PDB file of C-alpha atoms in Angstrom:
ATOM      1  CA  UNK A   1     -28.871 -75.761  91.759  1.00 41.00           C
ATOM      2  CA  UNK A   2     -26.023 -73.827  93.567  1.00 41.00           C
ATOM      3  CA  UNK A   3     -26.996 -72.602  97.105  1.00 40.00           C
ATOM      4  CA  UNK A   4     -27.043 -69.086  96.078  1.00 42.00           C
ATOM      5  CA  UNK A   5     -29.284 -70.231  92.973  1.00 44.00           C
ATOM      6  CA  UNK A   6     -32.230 -71.383  95.636  1.00 42.00           C
ATOM      7  CA  UNK A   7     -35.487 -69.743  96.112  1.00 47.00           C
ATOM      8  CA  UNK A   8     -35.542 -67.549  99.793  1.00 48.00           C
ATOM      9  CA  UNK A   9     -38.933 -67.507 101.361  1.00 48.00           C
ATOM     10  CA  UNK A  10     -39.936 -64.084 102.302  1.00 46.00           C
ATOM     11  CA  UNK A  11     -41.093 -65.463 105.657  1.00 46.00           C
ATOM     12  CA  UNK A  12     -37.225 -65.831 106.388  1.00 55.00           C
ATOM     13  CA  UNK A  13     -36.024 -62.609 104.878  1.00 71.00           C
ATOM     14  CA  UNK A  14     -36.193 -59.180 107.014  1.00 79.00           C
ATOM     15  CA  UNK A  15     -35.424 -55.746 105.491  1.00 81.00           C
ATOM     16  CA  UNK A  16     -32.175 -54.739 106.893  1.00 88.00           C
ATOM     17  CA  UNK A  17     -33.080 -51.981 109.311  1.00 92.00           C
ATOM     18  CA  UNK A  18     -29.754 -52.110 111.071  1.00 94.00           C
ATOM     19  CA  UNK A  19     -27.748 -52.073 107.983  1.00 94.00           C
ATOM     20  CA  UNK A  20     -29.888 -49.276 106.920  1.00 96.00           C
ATOM     21  CA  UNK A  21     -29.278 -46.953 110.173  1.00 96.00           C
ATOM     22  CA  UNK A  22     -25.585 -47.694 110.333  1.00 97.00           C
ATOM     23  CA  UNK A  23     -24.991 -46.597 106.554  1.00 97.00           C
ATOM     24  CA  UNK A  24     -27.089 -43.745 107.295  1.00 97.00           C
ATOM     25  CA  UNK A  25     -25.027 -42.720 110.510  1.00 97.00           C
ATOM     26  CA  UNK A  26     -21.718 -43.291 108.647  1.00 97.00           C
ATOM     27  CA  UNK A  27     -22.847 -41.637 105.623  1.00 97.00           C
ATOM     28  CA  UNK A  28     -23.422 -38.206 107.805  1.00 97.00           C
ATOM     29  CA  UNK A  29     -20.000 -38.653 109.342  1.00 97.00           C
ATOM     30  CA  UNK A  30     -18.279 -39.079 105.756  1.00 97.00           C
ATOM     31  CA  UNK A  31     -20.026 -36.391 104.435  1.00 96.00           C
ATOM     32  CA  UNK A  32     -19.049 -33.865 107.573  1.00 96.00           C
ATOM     33  CA  UNK A  33     -15.513 -35.082 107.414  1.00 96.00           C
ATOM     34  CA  UNK A  34     -15.487 -34.766 103.802  1.00 94.00           C
ATOM     35  CA  UNK A  35     -16.408 -31.053 104.259  1.00 93.00           C
ATOM     36  CA  UNK A  36     -13.570 -30.460 106.696  1.00 93.00           C
ATOM     37  CA  UNK A  37     -11.240 -32.029 104.691  1.00 91.00           C
ATOM     38  CA  UNK A  38     -11.968 -29.687 101.979  1.00 89.00           C
ATOM     39  CA  UNK A  39     -11.485 -26.369 103.589  1.00 89.00           C
ATOM     40  CA  UNK A  40      -8.411 -27.635 105.413  1.00 89.00           C
ATOM     41  CA  UNK A  41      -6.739 -28.603 102.200  1.00 85.00           C
ATOM     42  CA  UNK A  42      -7.921 -24.977 101.093  1.00 84.00           C
ATOM     43  CA  UNK A  43      -6.193 -23.655 103.588  1.00 83.00           C
ATOM     44  CA  UNK A  44      -3.125 -24.831 103.424  1.00 80.00           C
ATOM     45  CA  UNK A  45      -2.951 -23.948  99.684  1.00 81.00           C
ATOM     46  CA  UNK A  46      -3.183 -20.653 100.709  1.00 81.00           C
ATOM     47  CA  UNK A  47      -0.928 -21.035 103.641  1.00 76.00           C
ATOM     48  CA  UNK A  48       1.339 -24.245 103.206  1.00 74.00           C
ATOM     49  CA  UNK A  49       2.811 -23.799 106.885  1.00 65.00           C
ATOM     50  CA  UNK A  50       3.993 -26.930 108.515  1.00 60.00           C
ATOM     51  CA  UNK A  51       0.823 -26.919 110.789  1.00 61.00           C
ATOM     52  CA  UNK A  52      -1.448 -27.038 108.341  1.00 64.00           C
ATOM     53  CA  UNK A  53       0.343 -29.505 106.430  1.00 72.00           C
ATOM     54  CA  UNK A  54       0.028 -31.787 109.270  1.00 80.00           C
ATOM     55  CA  UNK A  55      -3.780 -30.826 109.938  1.00 83.00           C
ATOM     56  CA  UNK A  56      -4.562 -31.530 106.296  1.00 82.00           C
ATOM     57  CA  UNK A  57      -2.743 -34.742 106.237  1.00 86.00           C
ATOM     58  CA  UNK A  58      -4.621 -35.918 109.281  1.00 90.00           C
ATOM     59  CA  UNK A  59      -8.014 -34.803 107.989  1.00 92.00           C
ATOM     60  CA  UNK A  60      -7.370 -36.544 104.765  1.00 90.00           C
ATOM     61  CA  UNK A  61      -6.380 -39.346 106.525  1.00 94.00           C
ATOM     62  CA  UNK A  62      -9.797 -39.461 108.971  1.00 95.00           C
ATOM     63  CA  UNK A  63     -11.765 -38.683 105.698  1.00 94.00           C
ATOM     64  CA  UNK A  64     -10.599 -41.961 103.892  1.00 94.00           C
ATOM     65  CA  UNK A  65     -11.537 -44.151 106.906  1.00 97.00           C
ATOM     66  CA  UNK A  66     -14.621 -42.232 107.249  1.00 97.00           C
ATOM     67  CA  UNK A  67     -15.519 -42.709 103.549  1.00 95.00           C
ATOM     68  CA  UNK A  68     -14.110 -46.664 103.651  1.00 95.00           C
ATOM     69  CA  UNK A  69     -16.403 -47.064 106.500  1.00 97.00           C
ATOM     70  CA  UNK A  70     -19.618 -45.416 105.290  1.00 97.00           C
ATOM     71  CA  UNK A  71     -18.961 -47.257 101.408  1.00 95.00           C
ATOM     72  CA  UNK A  72     -18.377 -50.937 102.848  1.00 96.00           C
ATOM     73  CA  UNK A  73     -21.696 -50.297 105.257  1.00 97.00           C
ATOM     74  CA  UNK A  74     -23.969 -49.145 102.384  1.00 96.00           C
ATOM     75  CA  UNK A  75     -22.806 -52.182 100.091  1.00 95.00           C
ATOM     76  CA  UNK A  76     -23.476 -54.645 102.594  1.00 95.00           C
ATOM     77  CA  UNK A  77     -27.260 -52.936 102.999  1.00 96.00           C
ATOM     78  CA  UNK A  78     -27.270 -52.653  99.367  1.00 95.00           C
ATOM     79  CA  UNK A  79     -26.039 -56.385  98.589  1.00 93.00           C
ATOM     80  CA  UNK A  80     -28.974 -57.411 101.597  1.00 94.00           C
ATOM     81  CA  UNK A  81     -31.603 -55.264  99.561  1.00 93.00           C
ATOM     82  CA  UNK A  82     -31.254 -56.509  96.306  1.00 93.00           C
ATOM     83  CA  UNK A  83     -31.109 -60.236  97.635  1.00 92.00           C
ATOM     84  CA  UNK A  84     -34.620 -59.052  99.363  1.00 92.00           C
ATOM     85  CA  UNK A  85     -35.887 -57.898  96.040  1.00 90.00           C
ATOM     86  CA  UNK A  86     -35.027 -61.106  94.308  1.00 90.00           C
ATOM     87  CA  UNK A  87     -37.609 -62.499  96.531  1.00 89.00           C
ATOM     88  CA  UNK A  88     -40.019 -59.853  96.625  1.00 89.00           C
ATOM     89  CA  UNK A  89     -40.087 -59.575  92.756  1.00 87.00           C
ATOM     90  CA  UNK A  90     -39.049 -63.131  91.454  1.00 87.00           C
ATOM     91  CA  UNK A  91     -37.348 -62.649  87.738  1.00 85.00           C
ATOM     92  CA  UNK A  92     -36.041 -58.968  88.505  1.00 82.00           C
ATOM     93  CA  UNK A  93     -33.443 -58.131  86.238  1.00 84.00           C
ATOM     94  CA  UNK A  94     -30.891 -56.579  88.615  1.00 87.00           C
ATOM     95  CA  UNK A  95     -27.665 -58.185  87.001  1.00 83.00           C
ATOM     96  CA  UNK A  96     -24.455 -59.568  88.290  1.00 87.00           C
ATOM     97  CA  UNK A  97     -23.758 -58.863  92.372  1.00 88.00           C
ATOM     98  CA  UNK A  98     -20.111 -58.544  91.607  1.00 91.00           C
ATOM     99  CA  UNK A  99     -21.073 -55.807  88.899  1.00 90.00           C
ATOM    100  CA  UNK A 100     -23.124 -53.995  91.554  1.00 90.00           C
ATOM    101  CA  UNK A 101     -20.542 -53.947  94.129  1.00 90.00           C
ATOM    102  CA  UNK A 102     -17.329 -52.611  91.209  1.00 91.00           C
ATOM    103  CA  UNK A 103     -19.846 -50.208  89.743  1.00 91.00           C
ATOM    104  CA  UNK A 104     -19.739 -48.005  92.926  1.00 90.00           C
ATOM    105  CA  UNK A 105     -15.994 -48.256  93.217  1.00 88.00           C
ATOM    106  CA  UNK A 106     -14.500 -47.206  89.315  1.00 89.00           C
ATOM    107  CA  UNK A 107     -13.838 -43.559  88.632  1.00 85.00           C
ATOM    108  CA  UNK A 108     -15.998 -42.345  85.821  1.00 84.00           C
ATOM    109  CA  UNK A 109     -18.142 -45.570  86.078  1.00 87.00           C
ATOM    110  CA  UNK A 110     -19.560 -44.616  89.696  1.00 84.00           C
ATOM    111  CA  UNK A 111     -20.723 -41.238  88.068  1.00 83.00           C
ATOM    112  CA  UNK A 112     -23.297 -43.061  86.015  1.00 87.00           C
ATOM    113  CA  UNK A 113     -24.040 -46.947  86.773  1.00 90.00           C
ATOM    114  CA  UNK A 114     -24.889 -46.437  90.594  1.00 89.00           C
ATOM    115  CA  UNK A 115     -28.056 -45.023  89.234  1.00 91.00           C
ATOM    116  CA  UNK A 116     -29.505 -47.914  87.141  1.00 91.00           C
ATOM    117  CA  UNK A 117     -28.486 -50.281  90.079  1.00 92.00           C
ATOM    118  CA  UNK A 118     -30.483 -48.111  92.563  1.00 92.00           C
ATOM    119  CA  UNK A 119     -33.092 -47.741  90.264  1.00 91.00           C
ATOM    120  CA  UNK A 120     -33.314 -51.534  89.636  1.00 91.00           C
ATOM    121  CA  UNK A 121     -33.325 -52.234  93.712  1.00 90.00           C
ATOM    122  CA  UNK A 122     -36.226 -50.120  94.260  1.00 90.00           C
ATOM    123  CA  UNK A 123     -38.409 -50.973  91.728  1.00 89.00           C
ATOM    124  CA  UNK A 124     -37.911 -54.739  92.396  1.00 89.00           C
ATOM    125  CA  UNK A 125     -38.348 -53.952  96.660  1.00 88.00           C
ATOM    126  CA  UNK A 126     -41.934 -53.416  95.973  1.00 83.00           C
ATOM    127  CA  UNK A 127     -44.967 -55.915  95.863  1.00 70.00           C
ATOM    128  CA  UNK A 128     -46.942 -53.600  94.077  1.00 67.00           C
ATOM    129  CA  UNK A 129     -45.311 -53.062  90.596  1.00 60.00           C
ATOM    130  CA  UNK A 130     -47.611 -49.439  90.153  1.00 59.00           C
ATOM    131  CA  UNK A 131     -46.028 -48.035  93.046  1.00 61.00           C
ATOM    132  CA  UNK A 132     -42.548 -48.938  92.121  1.00 55.00           C
ATOM    133  CA  UNK A 133     -41.660 -45.999  89.861  1.00 59.00           C
ATOM    134  CA  UNK A 134     -42.924 -43.537  92.736  1.00 67.00           C
ATOM    135  CA  UNK A 135     -39.332 -42.549  93.777  1.00 79.00           C
ATOM    136  CA  UNK A 136     -37.369 -42.593  90.404  1.00 86.00           C
ATOM    137  CA  UNK A 137     -37.137 -38.859  90.916  1.00 88.00           C
ATOM    138  CA  UNK A 138     -35.613 -39.189  94.427  1.00 91.00           C
ATOM    139  CA  UNK A 139     -32.943 -41.852  93.127  1.00 92.00           C
ATOM    140  CA  UNK A 140     -32.837 -38.932  89.799  1.00 93.00           C
ATOM    141  CA  UNK A 141     -32.089 -36.596  92.410  1.00 94.00           C
ATOM    142  CA  UNK A 142     -29.008 -38.246  94.229  1.00 94.00           C
ATOM    143  CA  UNK A 143     -27.529 -39.114  91.046  1.00 93.00           C
ATOM    144  CA  UNK A 144     -27.342 -35.343  89.936  1.00 94.00           C
ATOM    145  CA  UNK A 145     -26.171 -34.011  93.269  1.00 95.00           C
ATOM    146  CA  UNK A 146     -23.646 -37.414  93.431  1.00 90.00           C
ATOM    147  CA  UNK A 147     -22.299 -37.018  89.902  1.00 90.00           C
ATOM    148  CA  UNK A 148     -21.852 -33.100  90.014  1.00 91.00           C
ATOM    149  CA  UNK A 149     -20.079 -33.563  93.183  1.00 90.00           C
ATOM    150  CA  UNK A 150     -17.423 -35.991  91.627  1.00 86.00           C
ATOM    151  CA  UNK A 151     -17.209 -33.892  88.737  1.00 87.00           C
ATOM    152  CA  UNK A 152     -16.566 -30.514  90.243  1.00 88.00           C
ATOM    153  CA  UNK A 153     -14.506 -32.014  93.300  1.00 82.00           C
ATOM    154  CA  UNK A 154     -12.200 -33.459  90.449  1.00 81.00           C
ATOM    155  CA  UNK A 155     -12.019 -30.128  88.414  1.00 80.00           C
ATOM    156  CA  UNK A 156     -11.155 -28.384  91.711  1.00 71.00           C
ATOM    157  CA  UNK A 157      -8.826 -31.052  93.129  1.00 68.00           C
ATOM    158  CA  UNK A 158      -6.200 -28.899  93.065  1.00 65.00           C
ATOM    159  CA  UNK A 159      -7.246 -25.420  93.309  1.00 67.00           C
ATOM    160  CA  UNK A 160      -8.180 -22.757  96.115  1.00 69.00           C
ATOM    161  CA  UNK A 161     -11.507 -20.930  94.717  1.00 82.00           C
ATOM    162  CA  UNK A 162     -13.992 -20.709  97.026  1.00 85.00           C
ATOM    163  CA  UNK A 163     -16.485 -20.919  95.113  1.00 86.00           C
ATOM    164  CA  UNK A 164     -15.921 -23.958  93.478  1.00 88.00           C
ATOM    165  CA  UNK A 165     -15.482 -25.505  97.081  1.00 88.00           C
ATOM    166  CA  UNK A 166     -18.871 -24.139  98.205  1.00 90.00           C
ATOM    167  CA  UNK A 167     -20.254 -26.075  94.902  1.00 91.00           C
ATOM    168  CA  UNK A 168     -18.843 -29.106  95.379  1.00 91.00           C
ATOM    169  CA  UNK A 169     -19.707 -29.379  99.123  1.00 93.00           C
ATOM    170  CA  UNK A 170     -23.074 -28.315  98.979  1.00 95.00           C
ATOM    171  CA  UNK A 171     -23.414 -30.993  96.312  1.00 95.00           C
ATOM    172  CA  UNK A 172     -21.409 -33.212  98.528  1.00 95.00           C
ATOM    173  CA  UNK A 173     -24.052 -32.726 101.564  1.00 96.00           C
ATOM    174  CA  UNK A 174     -26.922 -32.662  98.964  1.00 97.00           C
ATOM    175  CA  UNK A 175     -26.140 -36.338  97.687  1.00 96.00           C
ATOM    176  CA  UNK A 176     -25.574 -37.536 101.251  1.00 96.00           C
ATOM    177  CA  UNK A 177     -29.054 -36.181 102.315  1.00 97.00           C
ATOM    178  CA  UNK A 178     -30.554 -37.538  99.287  1.00 96.00           C
ATOM    179  CA  UNK A 179     -29.008 -41.115  99.811  1.00 96.00           C
ATOM    180  CA  UNK A 180     -30.201 -40.910 103.372  1.00 97.00           C
ATOM    181  CA  UNK A 181     -33.773 -41.053 102.073  1.00 95.00           C
ATOM    182  CA  UNK A 182     -33.474 -43.139  99.392  1.00 94.00           C
ATOM    183  CA  UNK A 183     -31.926 -45.562 102.124  1.00 96.00           C
ATOM    184  CA  UNK A 184     -35.149 -45.221 103.875  1.00 95.00           C
ATOM    185  CA  UNK A 185     -37.247 -45.250 101.627  1.00 93.00           C
ATOM    186  CA  UNK A 186     -36.313 -48.709  99.930  1.00 93.00           C
ATOM    187  CA  UNK A 187     -36.152 -50.295 103.677  1.00 94.00           C
ATOM    188  CA  UNK A 188     -39.347 -49.148 104.124  1.00 92.00           C
ATOM    189  CA  UNK A 189     -40.695 -50.259 101.118  1.00 91.00           C
ATOM    190  CA  UNK A 190     -38.959 -53.755 101.551  1.00 91.00           C
ATOM    191  CA  UNK A 191     -40.595 -54.083 105.380  1.00 91.00           C
ATOM    192  CA  UNK A 192     -44.087 -53.740 103.933  1.00 87.00           C
ATOM    193  CA  UNK A 193     -43.300 -55.861 101.080  1.00 87.00           C
ATOM    194  CA  UNK A 194     -41.865 -58.748 102.932  1.00 86.00           C
ATOM    195  CA  UNK A 195     -44.542 -58.576 105.770  1.00 82.00           C
ATOM    196  CA  UNK A 196     -47.298 -58.530 102.964  1.00 73.00           C
ATOM    197  CA  UNK A 197     -48.380 -62.336 102.190  1.00 58.00           C
ATOM    198  CA  UNK A 198     -47.934 -62.931  98.788  1.00 56.00           C
ATOM    199  CA  UNK A 199     -51.159 -65.071  96.957  1.00 47.00           C
ATOM    200  CA  UNK A 200     -49.824 -67.737  94.703  1.00 46.00           C
ATOM    201  CA  UNK A 201     -52.172 -68.759  91.816  1.00 38.00           C
ATOM    202  CA  UNK A 202     -51.762 -72.466  91.861  1.00 38.00           C
ATOM    203  CA  UNK A 203     -52.478 -74.104  88.439  1.00 40.00           C
ATOM    204  CA  UNK A 204     -55.464 -76.354  87.564  1.00 38.00           C
ATOM    205  CA  UNK A 205     -54.963 -80.258  87.535  1.00 37.00           C
TER     206      UNK A 205
END
């Protein structure tokens, strides 16, 4: 049995509240910078002057850094939550930890599989199976906004349509707001579940 296969006592685990707050803050910043980047790039396409070119490059670089930090913090939080979920719900089918990271990073793949990963982690985070599905609608709403933003942003990647930009960024901000709520709900659920003593029935001898 390897170190990672050994059972961990719920007492030794804590819900990743600090990571949750850090990821939420980084997501707010990244979503805001993404809006600024989209507006700056559109202005550059409409008026391709040297000054707008330099500004667009700078904002794009800042956006890339902000997105990288937000993604890294989110994935660390998500990894901790999956670890906790395996203790809260022993035997939960959460899949490979490697896939749980890679699925967020591959284009097209990240438009579908993250939904299932979040749903699985959310359901396994509750010590009460009856309440595990209550936030499914929240995760699904996040996924619709997330996937919609990815698709529309790809379609309008080199365009100047104001309507496409508004829809894309509205979905971007909606997805950011919803995933912040998802992070809060999963973390709060794990805090409660890990603080609730489990009653294990001993077999008769």
